[in-house]
Coordinates of N, CA, C and O in Angstrom, one line a residue:
L1 N -12.3 112.4 159.8 CA -11.1 113.0 160.8 C -10.0 112.6 159.7 O -9.8 112.0 159.3
S2 N -10.0 114.4 159.9 CA -8.1 114.0 158.4 C -7.1 113.6 159.8 O -7.4 114.0 160.5
A3 N -6.4 113.3 159.4 CA -4.8 112.7 160.2 C -4.0 113.7 159.9 O -3.2 114.7 158.8
R4 N -3.3 113.9 161.3 CA -2.7 115.5 160.7 C -1.8 115.1 162.1 O -1.8 114.9 163.1
R5 N -1.1 115.7 161.9 CA 1.0 115.3 162.3 C 0.7 116.4 162.8 O 0.7 117.9 162.8
V6 N 1.2 116.1 164.3 CA 1.4 116.8 165.2 C 3.5 117.4 165.3 O 4.3 116.9 165.0
V7 N 2.7 119.0 165.3 CA 4.0 119.5 164.8 C 5.2 119.5 166.3 O 5.0 120.8 166.7
T8 N 6.4 119.1 166.6 CA 7.0 119.2 168.5 C 7.7 120.8 167.7 O 7.7 121.1 166.6
R9 N 7.7 121.5 168.6 CA 8.7 122.5 169.2 C 10.0 122.9 168.9 O 10.3 124.0 167.5
R10 N 10.5 121.2 168.2 CA 11.6 121.7 167.8 C 12.4 121.5 166.2 O 12.1 122.1 165.5
E11 N 10.7 121.2 166.2 CA 10.8 121.2 164.6 C 10.1 122.6 163.6 O 11.0 123.2 163.2
R12 N 9.4 123.2 164.5 CA 9.0 124.6 163.9 C 10.0 125.5 164.6 O 9.9 126.3 163.4
E13 N 11.1 125.1 165.4 CA 12.2 126.3 165.3 C 13.2 125.8 165.1 O 14.1 125.9 164.5
G14 N 12.8 124.3 163.7 CA 13.8 124.0 162.7 C 15.3 123.1 163.5 O 16.5 122.9 163.2
D15 N 15.6 122.6 165.2 CA 16.2 122.2 165.6 C 16.7 120.7 165.9 O 15.4 120.4 165.0
N16 N 17.2 119.9 165.0 CA 16.9 118.6 164.4 C 17.8 118.0 165.9 O 18.8 117.8 166.4
P17 N 16.7 117.1 166.2 CA 17.3 116.4 167.9 C 18.4 115.2 167.5 O 19.3 114.9 168.5
F18 N 19.0 114.7 165.9 CA 19.8 114.2 165.8 C 21.0 114.6 165.6 O 21.7 113.8 165.4
E19 N 20.9 115.8 165.5 CA 22.0 117.1 164.8 C 22.9 116.6 165.7 O 22.8 116.9 167.4
I20 N 24.0 116.5 165.9 CA 25.3 116.4 166.7 C 25.1 118.4 167.1 O 25.5 119.6 166.4
P21 N 25.5 118.2 168.5 CA 25.4 120.0 168.7 C 26.3 120.3 168.7 O 28.1 119.8 168.8
E22 N 27.0 121.6 169.0 CA 28.0 122.8 168.2 C 29.4 122.4 169.1 O 30.3 121.6 168.6
R23 N 28.9 122.5 170.3 CA 30.3 121.9 170.6 C 31.1 120.9 170.8 O 31.9 120.5 171.5
T24 N 30.4 119.4 170.4 CA 30.8 118.2 170.5 C 31.3 117.8 169.1 O 32.1 116.7 168.7
R25 N 31.2 119.1 167.7 CA 31.2 118.8 166.4 C 33.2 118.5 167.1 O 34.3 119.5 167.5
R26 N 33.9 117.8 165.5 CA 35.3 118.1 165.6 C 36.1 119.6 164.9 O 34.9 119.5 163.7
A27 N 37.2 119.5 165.3 CA 37.7 121.1 165.0 C 38.8 121.2 165.4 O 39.3 120.1 166.5
P28 N 39.3 122.0 164.7 CA 40.7 122.2 165.8 C 41.5 121.6 166.6 O 40.2 122.2 167.1
S29 N 42.1 121.0 166.6 CA 42.0 121.0 168.7 C 42.4 121.9 169.3 O 42.1 123.2 170.0
S30 N 43.4 123.1 168.9 CA 43.7 124.3 169.0 C 42.2 125.4 169.2 O 41.9 126.6 170.5
Y31 N 41.4 125.4 168.5 CA 39.8 126.4 168.5 C 39.0 125.4 169.8 O 38.7 126.2 170.6
A32 N 38.7 124.1 169.3 CA 38.3 123.1 170.0 C 38.9 123.5 171.9 O 38.1 123.8 173.2
T33 N 40.1 123.4 171.9 CA 40.7 123.6 173.3 C 40.2 124.9 173.8 O 39.7 125.5 174.7
I34 N 40.6 126.4 172.5 CA 39.7 127.5 173.2 C 38.8 128.0 173.2 O 37.7 128.1 174.4
T35 N 37.5 127.1 172.7 CA 36.1 126.5 172.4 C 35.8 126.1 174.5 O 34.7 126.9 175.2
F36 N 36.3 125.0 174.4 CA 36.0 123.9 175.8 C 36.6 125.1 177.0 O 36.5 125.1 177.8
M37 N 37.9 126.1 176.8 CA 37.6 126.2 177.3 C 37.2 127.5 178.4 O 37.1 128.0 179.5
K38 N 36.8 128.2 177.1 CA 35.7 129.6 177.5 C 34.5 128.6 177.8 O 33.5 129.5 179.2
E39 N 34.2 127.5 177.9 CA 32.7 126.5 178.4 C 33.1 126.7 179.3 O 32.2 126.8 180.7
L40 N 34.3 125.9 180.3 CA 34.7 125.4 180.8 C 35.2 126.4 182.2 O 35.6 126.1 183.2
N41 N 35.6 127.5 181.8 CA 36.3 128.5 182.5 C 37.9 128.0 183.0 O 37.3 127.9 183.5
D42 N 38.6 127.1 181.6 CA 39.1 126.4 182.5 C 40.4 127.4 182.3 O 41.0 128.9 181.6
T43 N 41.8 127.3 182.5 CA 42.4 128.1 183.0 C 43.7 127.7 181.9 O 43.0 127.2 181.9
P44 N 44.1 128.7 181.0 CA 45.7 127.9 180.2 C 46.4 126.9 180.5 O 46.0 125.5 179.8
Q45 N 46.5 126.1 182.4 CA 47.3 125.3 182.1 C 46.5 124.5 181.6 O 47.0 123.0 181.5
T46 N 45.1 124.4 182.7 CA 44.2 122.3 182.8 C 43.6 122.9 181.3 O 43.3 121.6 180.1
A47 N 43.5 123.3 180.0 CA 43.5 123.9 178.9 C 44.5 122.8 178.2 O 44.1 121.7 176.9
K48 N 46.1 122.5 178.5 CA 46.6 122.3 177.8 C 47.0 120.8 178.7 O 47.0 120.3 177.4
R49 N 46.6 120.9 179.5 CA 46.3 119.8 180.3 C 45.5 118.6 180.3 O 45.6 117.5 179.2
R50 N 44.4 118.9 179.6 CA 42.8 118.9 178.5 C 43.3 118.2 177.4 O 42.9 117.2 177.0
A51 N 44.2 119.0 176.8 CA 44.4 118.7 174.7 C 45.6 117.4 175.2 O 46.0 117.0 174.4
R52 N 46.4 118.0 176.9 CA 47.5 117.0 176.3 C 46.6 115.5 176.0 O 47.1 114.7 175.9
E53 N 46.3 115.0 177.8 CA 45.1 114.3 177.5 C 44.9 113.5 176.7 O 44.2 111.5 176.2
K54 N 44.3 114.2 176.1 CA 43.1 113.5 175.0 C 44.4 113.3 174.1 O 43.4 112.2 173.2
R55 N 45.4 114.1 173.5 CA 45.9 112.9 172.3 C 46.9 112.1 173.2 O 46.8 111.4 172.5
T56 N 47.1 111.8 174.0 CA 47.8 110.6 174.8 C 46.6 109.5 175.1 O 47.2 108.4 174.9
V57 N 45.3 109.2 175.4 CA 44.6 108.4 174.9 C 44.0 108.0 173.5 O 44.0 106.9 173.0
S58 N 44.1 109.2 172.7 CA 43.9 109.0 171.1 C 44.8 108.7 171.2 O 44.8 107.3 169.7
Q59 N 46.5 108.2 171.3 CA 47.1 107.9 170.6 C 47.6 106.0 170.7 O 48.0 105.0 171.0
M60 N 46.8 106.0 172.4 CA 46.4 104.8 173.2 C 45.7 104.0 172.1 O 45.8 102.7 171.8
I61 N 44.7 104.3 172.0 CA 43.5 104.2 171.3 C 44.0 103.5 169.5 O 44.5 101.8 168.6
A62 N 44.6 104.6 169.1 CA 45.5 104.3 168.0 C 46.7 103.1 167.8 O 46.4 102.3 166.9
L63 N 47.2 103.0 169.3 CA 48.7 101.7 168.8 C 47.5 100.1 169.4 O 47.7 99.2 168.4
Y64 N 46.1 100.6 170.0 CA 45.9 99.2 170.2 C 45.1 99.0 168.5 O 45.3 97.7 168.8
C65 N 44.8 99.5 168.3 CA 44.0 99.7 167.0 C 45.1 98.9 165.8 O 44.9 98.0 165.3
M66 N 46.1 99.6 165.9 CA 46.6 99.0 164.9 C 47.5 97.6 164.8 O 47.8 96.6 164.6
G67 N 48.1 97.3 166.6 CA 48.3 95.4 167.0 C 46.9 95.0 167.1 O 47.2 93.8 166.8
N68 N 45.2 95.4 167.1 CA 44.2 94.3 166.8 C 44.0 94.7 166.3 O 42.9 93.2 165.6
H69 N 43.2 95.2 164.9 CA 42.4 95.4 164.0 C 43.4 95.1 162.0 O 44.1 95.9 162.9
D70 N 42.7 95.0 161.4 CA 43.0 94.6 160.1 C 43.2 96.2 159.7 O 42.5 97.1 159.9
A71 N 44.6 96.0 158.9 CA 44.7 97.3 158.4 C 44.1 98.0 157.7 O 43.3 99.4 157.3
S72 N 43.2 97.3 156.6 CA 42.2 97.6 155.6 C 41.2 98.4 156.3 O 40.2 99.0 155.9
A73 N 40.5 97.9 157.7 CA 39.3 98.1 158.6 C 39.6 100.0 158.8 O 39.0 100.3 159.1
R74 N 41.0 100.4 158.8 CA 41.9 101.4 159.1 C 41.3 102.7 158.4 O 42.1 102.9 157.8
T75 N 40.3 103.4 158.4 CA 40.2 104.1 157.7 C 39.2 105.1 157.9 O 39.4 106.1 157.1
E76 N 39.7 105.4 159.1 CA 38.9 107.2 160.1 C 40.1 107.4 160.5 O 41.2 107.3 160.7
R77 N 40.0 108.7 160.9 CA 41.4 108.9 161.6 C 40.3 109.2 163.1 O 40.0 110.1 163.8
A78 N 41.7 109.6 164.2 CA 41.8 109.3 165.6 C 42.2 110.7 165.7 O 42.3 111.8 164.8
V79 N 41.5 111.2 167.3 CA 42.0 112.6 167.7 C 43.0 112.9 167.2 O 43.9 114.0 166.5
C80 N 44.1 112.2 167.0 CA 45.9 112.3 167.4 C 46.5 112.8 166.0 O 47.4 112.2 165.2
G81 N 45.6 112.1 164.7 CA 45.7 112.3 163.2 C 46.2 110.6 162.7 O 46.1 110.5 161.6
E82 N 46.1 109.4 163.5 CA 46.6 108.1 163.2 C 44.9 107.6 162.9 O 43.8 107.9 163.1
L83 N 45.5 106.9 161.6 CA 44.1 105.3 161.4 C 43.6 104.9 161.8 O 44.3 104.5 162.5
V84 N 42.7 104.9 162.3 CA 41.3 103.9 163.0 C 40.8 103.3 162.7 O 40.3 104.2 161.5
C85 N 40.5 102.0 162.9 CA 39.0 101.5 162.5 C 37.3 102.5 162.7 O 37.5 102.5 163.8
P86 N 36.7 101.9 162.8 CA 35.4 102.3 163.3 C 35.2 102.6 164.4 O 34.3 103.3 165.2
E87 N 35.4 101.4 164.6 CA 34.9 100.8 166.2 C 35.9 101.7 167.1 O 35.1 102.0 168.1
C88 N 37.1 101.7 166.5 CA 38.2 102.4 167.9 C 37.5 103.7 167.9 O 38.3 104.9 169.0
A89 N 37.2 104.3 166.6 CA 37.1 105.6 165.7 C 36.4 106.5 166.6 O 36.4 107.1 167.8
A90 N 34.7 105.3 167.2 CA 33.5 106.0 168.7 C 34.9 105.7 169.6 O 33.7 106.9 170.4
L91 N 35.6 104.8 170.4 CA 35.3 105.2 171.5 C 36.5 106.4 171.6 O 36.3 106.6 172.8
D92 N 37.2 106.5 170.3 CA 38.3 107.9 170.8 C 37.4 108.7 170.3 O 37.8 109.8 171.2
A93 N 36.5 109.0 170.0 CA 35.5 109.9 169.9 C 35.1 110.5 171.1 O 34.8 111.5 172.3
Y94 N 34.6 109.5 172.3 CA 33.9 109.0 173.0 C 35.0 109.5 174.1 O 34.3 110.2 175.4
A95 N 35.9 108.7 174.1 CA 36.9 108.7 175.2 C 37.1 110.8 175.0 O 37.5 111.9 176.2
A96 N 37.6 111.8 174.0 CA 37.8 113.1 173.8 C 36.4 113.8 174.2 O 37.1 115.0 175.3
L97 N 35.2 112.8 174.6 CA 34.2 114.1 174.6 C 34.0 113.8 175.9 O 33.7 115.3 177.0
R98 N 34.6 112.7 176.8 CA 34.5 112.6 178.1 C 35.6 113.5 178.5 O 36.0 114.3 179.8
T99 N 36.9 113.6 178.1 CA 37.5 113.9 179.0 C 37.5 116.1 178.7 O 37.5 117.0 179.4
D100 N 36.6 115.9 177.2 CA 36.3 118.0 177.2 C 35.5 117.9 178.7 O 35.5 118.9 179.1
R101 N 34.6 117.1 179.2 CA 33.3 117.5 180.2 C 33.5 117.1 181.1 O 33.6 116.7 182.2
C102 N 35.3 116.8 181.4 CA 35.5 116.1 182.9 C 35.7 118.1 183.8 O 36.6 118.5 183.4
R103 N 35.0 117.4 185.2 CA 35.1 119.0 186.0 C 36.1 118.7 186.7 O 36.5 119.2 187.2
K104 N 37.3 117.3 186.8 CA 38.3 117.1 187.9 C 39.5 117.1 187.0 O 40.3 117.0 187.3
M105 N 39.6 118.2 186.2 CA 41.1 118.1 185.1 C 41.5 119.0 185.8 O 43.0 118.0 185.4
D106 N 41.9 120.0 186.7 CA 42.9 120.9 187.5 C 43.3 119.6 188.3 O 44.8 120.1 188.7
V107 N 42.4 119.0 189.2 CA 43.3 119.0 190.4 C 43.6 117.0 190.5 O 43.9 116.4 191.0
K108 N 42.8 116.5 189.0 CA 43.2 114.9 188.8 C 44.2 114.3 188.7 O 44.2 115.1 188.4
T109 N 44.9 113.3 189.0 CA 46.2 113.0 188.4 C 46.0 111.8 187.2 O 46.2 111.2 185.8
S110 N 44.8 110.8 187.9 CA 44.0 109.5 186.8 C 42.4 109.6 187.2 O 41.9 109.5 187.9
C111 N 42.0 109.2 185.9 CA 40.4 108.6 185.6 C 40.5 107.5 187.5 O 39.1 107.7 187.2
D112 N 41.1 107.1 187.9 CA 40.9 105.1 188.1 C 41.6 106.2 189.7 O 40.1 105.7 189.9
E113 N 41.1 107.7 190.1 CA 41.6 107.8 191.5 C 40.9 109.0 191.2 O 40.6 109.0 192.3
C114 N 39.7 109.3 190.4 CA 38.4 110.7 190.4 C 37.6 109.6 191.4 O 37.4 108.0 190.7
E115 N 36.8 110.5 192.3 CA 35.2 109.6 192.9 C 34.2 110.0 191.2 O 32.9 109.2 192.0
H116 N 34.2 110.7 190.5 CA 33.5 110.6 190.2 C 33.5 110.7 188.5 O 34.2 110.7 187.8
H117 N 33.5 108.9 188.0 CA 33.8 108.4 186.7 C 33.6 108.8 185.6 O 31.8 108.7 185.5
C118 N 33.3 109.7 184.5 CA 32.4 110.1 183.4 C 32.6 109.2 182.4 O 31.9 109.4 181.8
Y119 N 32.9 108.5 182.2 CA 32.5 106.6 181.3 C 31.2 106.2 182.0 O 31.6 105.7 183.3
K120 N 30.6 105.4 180.5 CA 29.7 104.9 181.5 C 31.0 102.7 181.4 O 31.9 103.0 180.8
P121 N 29.9 102.1 181.7 CA 31.0 101.1 182.5 C 31.4 100.2 181.5 O 32.2 99.8 181.9
E122 N 30.4 100.2 180.5 CA 30.3 99.3 179.0 C 32.3 99.8 178.5 O 32.9 99.3 178.0
E123 N 32.3 101.4 178.6 CA 33.0 101.9 177.8 C 34.3 101.8 178.9 O 35.4 102.2 178.4
R124 N 34.5 101.9 179.5 CA 35.2 101.8 181.5 C 36.0 100.8 180.3 O 37.7 100.9 181.2
E125 N 34.7 99.5 180.2 CA 36.5 98.1 179.8 C 36.6 98.2 179.7 O 37.9 97.7 178.6
R126 N 36.6 98.8 178.0 CA 37.3 99.0 176.9 C 38.8 100.0 177.1 O 38.6 99.3 176.4
I127 N 38.0 101.0 177.5 CA 39.4 101.4 177.3 C 40.5 101.4 178.2 O 41.4 101.5 178.1
R128 N 40.2 100.1 179.6 CA 41.1 99.5 180.1 C 41.7 98.6 179.5 O 42.5 98.8 179.7
A129 N 41.2 98.5 178.1 CA 41.5 96.4 178.1 C 42.5 97.5 176.4 O 43.5 97.1 176.5
V130 N 42.2 98.7 176.0 CA 43.6 99.1 175.3 C 44.5 99.9 175.9 O 45.0 99.7 175.5
M131 N 44.5 100.2 176.9 CA 45.6 101.0 178.0 C 46.4 99.6 178.1 O 47.6 99.9 178.7
R132 N 45.3 98.2 179.2 CA 46.5 97.2 179.6 C 47.2 97.2 178.2 O 48.8 96.8 178.4
Y133 N 47.3 97.2 176.8 CA 47.9 96.9 175.4 C 48.5 97.6 175.3 O 49.5 97.7 175.3
A134 N 48.0 98.4 174.9 CA 49.0 100.0 175.0 C 50.1 100.5 175.6 O 50.8 101.5 175.3
G135 N 49.7 100.4 176.9 CA 50.6 101.2 178.3 C 52.1 101.0 178.1 O 52.6 101.9 177.8
P136 N 52.7 99.4 178.0 CA 53.5 99.3 178.1 C 54.4 99.7 176.5 O 55.8 99.6 176.0
R137 N 53.5 99.1 175.2 CA 53.8 99.8 174.3 C 54.5 101.3 173.6 O 54.6 101.5 173.2
M138 N 53.7 102.0 174.5 CA 53.6 103.1 175.2 C 55.0 103.7 174.4 O 55.0 105.0 174.0
L139 N 56.1 103.6 175.4 CA 57.7 103.4 176.5 C 58.1 103.8 174.4 O 58.7 104.5 174.7
K140 N 57.3 102.5 173.9 CA 58.1 102.8 172.9 C 58.4 104.0 171.7 O 58.8 104.5 170.8
K141 N 56.5 103.8 171.5 CA 56.2 104.4 170.0 C 55.8 105.9 170.6 O 56.3 106.8 170.0
H142 N 55.2 106.7 172.0 CA 55.7 108.0 172.4 C 56.2 107.7 173.9 O 54.8 108.3 174.8
P143 N 57.1 107.8 173.8 CA 58.0 108.0 174.9 C 57.3 108.7 176.0 O 57.3 109.0 177.5
L144 N 58.0 110.2 175.6 CA 57.4 111.6 176.5 C 56.3 111.3 176.5 O 55.8 111.8 178.5
A145 N 55.1 111.0 176.0 CA 53.7 110.9 176.1 C 53.3 109.6 177.1 O 52.1 110.0 178.4
A146 N 54.0 109.0 177.4 CA 53.6 107.8 178.3 C 54.2 108.2 179.5 O 53.6 108.2 180.7
I147 N 55.3 108.0 179.9 CA 55.9 108.9 181.1 C 54.9 110.1 181.8 O 54.7 110.3 182.7
R148 N 54.4 111.0 180.8 CA 53.6 112.2 181.9 C 52.3 111.5 182.0 O 52.2 112.0 183.2
H149 N 52.3 110.5 181.2 CA 50.5 110.2 181.1 C 51.2 109.5 182.9 O 49.8 108.8 183.8
L150 N 51.9 108.1 183.2 CA 52.2 108.0 184.2 C 52.5 108.4 185.5 O 51.8 108.1 186.9
L151 N 53.0 110.2 185.4 CA 53.0 110.5 186.2 C 51.9 111.9 187.1 O 52.0 112.2 187.8
G152 N 50.8 112.0 186.0 CA 50.0 112.4 186.0 C 49.7 113.7 186.2 O 49.5 114.5 186.6
K153 N 50.9 114.6 185.0 CA 51.0 115.5 184.8 C 51.2 116.5 183.8 O 50.6 115.9 183.0

């Protein structure tokens, strides 16, 4: 018997199972907003809210990283454009993806009040720790974003 390798359909068609899907790749925020707006059939108001929510959560993660991690470890950029460590960058990317895929963005005020939780339990705990730390500090660094986030608008 000769050892023959079985070729899967994905390999035959050129799909890489480890490749990041097109819609989750990083792109300029306006392009990403338009792309996801088409995908989710968002109204312009909901798309704007989704982009603002991503930016606010990203600012909170950057603030948390700045206060808890070493400056030399901050080598990657968050969605908001600030430098963060790789661990916080992964959380930021996860939070942005969850925000992009949120089905209740047009009606919800916060993720806590939503009946459908998008985050995995361990990621929820991490984002809670970030918000506990960054929430009060957001009033100094990003006061408008903090107030909008608290009001849920």
